[in-house]
Amino acid sequence: MGKHALLSASSSHRWLACPPSARLCESYEDKGSEYAQQGTDAHSLCEYKLQKALGIKADDPTENLTYYDSEMEVCAESYADYVMEQLAAAMKNCSDPIVLIEQRLDYSRFVPEGFGTGDAVIIADGQLTICDYKHGKGVLVEAEKNPQMMCYALGALELFDALYDIDTVRMVIFQPRRENVSEYIITRTELLQWAEDILVPTAKLAFDGEGEFCAGEHCRFCKAKAACRKRAEYNLELAKYDFETPAMLDDVEIEAVLSKVDELVSWAADVKEFALHAAISGKAWTDWKLVEGRSNRKYVSDEAVATAVTEAGYNPYEEKLLGVTAMTALLGKKNFVEVIESRGLIEKPQGKPVLVPMSDKRPALNTAKQDFNEE
Ligand code: SF4
């Protein structure tokens, strides 16, 4: 994995909101994670699939990918298909669009030492398109005013603005495991204005370790998230909530709890994990100790169990229908449509109701009670 800049684009959402977090995070070791490695593997595969689709000779990285699976295969294929569709669309108005894969984008004119990598960059007819592949499925990533994409866009402008007449930048987040393709178009002028008004002064504060600590949902991506005092104060505000005296909470009070509870839960989990890891590493807490947790029985060797059960005259395996992703990988996308989808054999069941803030983009569900009232 490449070295991360202090003010990396991928962490810009955090350091723009809380500038001193950048230097604070520097003192923590970069442990990497399974998710990060999965993302790196998926990016290598995406790069290869796109090169192949463009007819560029490239080595197939599959056998060196630790986390390769049928889902990653389908995701990378669909990413390459998507970029090729964008290119085909660009060619309708422009005979010689430029496509760049894994392009290093340097935005250090705006942010000290700032650089990143654009997964796919297309330049055609006054528009620069930057496409970013996200393999994660935990957080839905939106392109709108996404500072990581805006930093990349600035880096791309640095490279191509003088050569091509670029008026607009289109940023695309391609997040197949969330079925999310999010787009945002910004004019070159708006982008440069944002850089001048917000990015440059905040990046300077962050680089110098200055500015105000500010807690919020961005804290979950901060290495200091467990022991940070500002975040603790912010979350403990809920505990100080001055509830009125009646026995039951009223609607306003319930909504006040709802608005903070997710962050409160994730902060509490971070503190617990931090304390556990410290104890495992040898720290003795005054009132807390390490004990052995519960565990379930498991086979010493799957192979030996399968042999023993077969010898005893039983079938140790169950046969299961492949899931949608694995089946798509087996048949290929085209065949999947022909053999399964076109016969009406795919449905998307309604998801379980979840309560989200009004700002969420999904349309509100009609409950049975509302339907009844309307009738
Ligand atoms: S945990 Fe939050 S408030 Fe604390 S330094 Fe990190 S981003 Fe800032």
PDB file of N, CA and C in Angstrom, residues 298-312 314 316-317:
ATOM      1  N   LYS A 298     -15.843 -26.486  17.813  1.00  0.00           N
ATOM      2  CA  LYS A 298     -15.616 -26.490  16.365  1.00  0.00           C
ATOM      3  C   LYS A 298     -14.744 -27.674  15.970  1.00  0.00           C
ATOM      4  N   TYR A 299     -14.728 -28.003  14.668  1.00  0.00           N
ATOM      5  CA  TYR A 299     -13.924 -29.127  14.205  1.00  0.00           C
ATOM      6  C   TYR A 299     -12.455 -28.766  14.241  1.00  0.00           C
ATOM      7  N   VAL A 300     -11.621 -29.740  14.560  1.00  0.00           N
ATOM      8  CA  VAL A 300     -10.171 -29.520  14.529  1.00  0.00           C
ATOM      9  C   VAL A 300      -9.721 -29.446  13.072  1.00  0.00           C
ATOM     10  N   SER A 301     -10.312 -30.320  12.223  1.00  0.00           N
ATOM     11  CA  SER A 301      -9.971 -30.309  10.798  1.00  0.00           C
ATOM     12  C   SER A 301     -11.217 -30.676   9.995  1.00  0.00           C
ATOM     13  N   ASP A 302     -11.648 -29.803   9.107  1.00  0.00           N
ATOM     14  CA  ASP A 302     -12.838 -30.071   8.282  1.00  0.00           C
ATOM     15  C   ASP A 302     -12.628 -31.336   7.454  1.00  0.00           C
ATOM     16  N   GLU A 303     -11.409 -31.439   6.915  1.00  0.00           N
ATOM     17  CA  GLU A 303     -11.097 -32.575   6.044  1.00  0.00           C
ATOM     18  C   GLU A 303     -11.231 -33.897   6.794  1.00  0.00           C
ATOM     19  N   ALA A 304     -10.635 -33.972   7.968  1.00  0.00           N
ATOM     20  CA  ALA A 304     -10.656 -35.211   8.755  1.00  0.00           C
ATOM     21  C   ALA A 304     -12.088 -35.572   9.143  1.00  0.00           C
ATOM     22  N   VAL A 305     -12.902 -34.554   9.463  1.00  0.00           N
ATOM     23  CA  VAL A 305     -14.303 -34.814   9.832  1.00  0.00           C
ATOM     24  C   VAL A 305     -15.054 -35.366   8.623  1.00  0.00           C
ATOM     25  N   ALA A 306     -14.841 -34.749   7.444  1.00  0.00           N
ATOM     26  CA  ALA A 306     -15.532 -35.182   6.231  1.00  0.00           C
ATOM     27  C   ALA A 306     -15.167 -36.648   5.941  1.00  0.00           C
ATOM     28  N   THR A 307     -13.884 -36.990   6.057  1.00  0.00           N
ATOM     29  CA  THR A 307     -13.450 -38.369   5.802  1.00  0.00           C
ATOM     30  C   THR A 307     -14.107 -39.323   6.803  1.00  0.00           C
ATOM     31  N   ALA A 308     -14.068 -38.968   8.078  1.00  0.00           N
ATOM     32  CA  ALA A 308     -14.616 -39.850   9.113  1.00  0.00           C
ATOM     33  C   ALA A 308     -16.112 -40.080   8.906  1.00  0.00           C
ATOM     34  N   VAL A 309     -16.853 -39.017   8.590  1.00  0.00           N
ATOM     35  CA  VAL A 309     -18.308 -39.138   8.404  1.00  0.00           C
ATOM     36  C   VAL A 309     -18.611 -39.957   7.151  1.00  0.00           C
ATOM     37  N   THR A 310     -17.835 -39.747   6.071  1.00  0.00           N
ATOM     38  CA  THR A 310     -18.043 -40.507   4.836  1.00  0.00           C
ATOM     39  C   THR A 310     -17.795 -41.988   5.104  1.00  0.00           C
ATOM     40  N   GLU A 311     -16.708 -42.272   5.831  1.00  0.00           N
ATOM     41  CA  GLU A 311     -16.389 -43.673   6.148  1.00  0.00           C
ATOM     42  C   GLU A 311     -17.490 -44.324   6.983  1.00  0.00           C
ATOM     43  N   ALA A 312     -18.144 -43.517   7.785  1.00  0.00           N
ATOM     44  CA  ALA A 312     -19.232 -44.051   8.620  1.00  0.00           C
ATOM     45  C   ALA A 312     -20.516 -44.230   7.816  1.00  0.00           C
ATOM     46  N   TYR A 314     -22.193 -41.780   5.913  1.00  0.00           N
ATOM     47  CA  TYR A 314     -23.085 -40.610   5.811  1.00  0.00           C
ATOM     48  C   TYR A 314     -22.486 -39.588   4.835  1.00  0.00           C
ATOM     49  N   PRO A 316     -21.446 -35.905   4.573  1.00  0.00           N
ATOM     50  CA  PRO A 316     -21.231 -34.786   5.495  1.00  0.00           C
ATOM     51  C   PRO A 316     -21.547 -33.417   4.883  1.00  0.00           C
ATOM     52  N   TYR A 317     -21.843 -33.370   3.587  1.00  0.00           N
ATOM     53  CA  TYR A 317     -22.034 -32.065   2.925  1.00  0.00           C
ATOM     54  C   TYR A 317     -23.509 -31.786   2.656  1.00  0.00           C
TER      55      TYR A 317
END
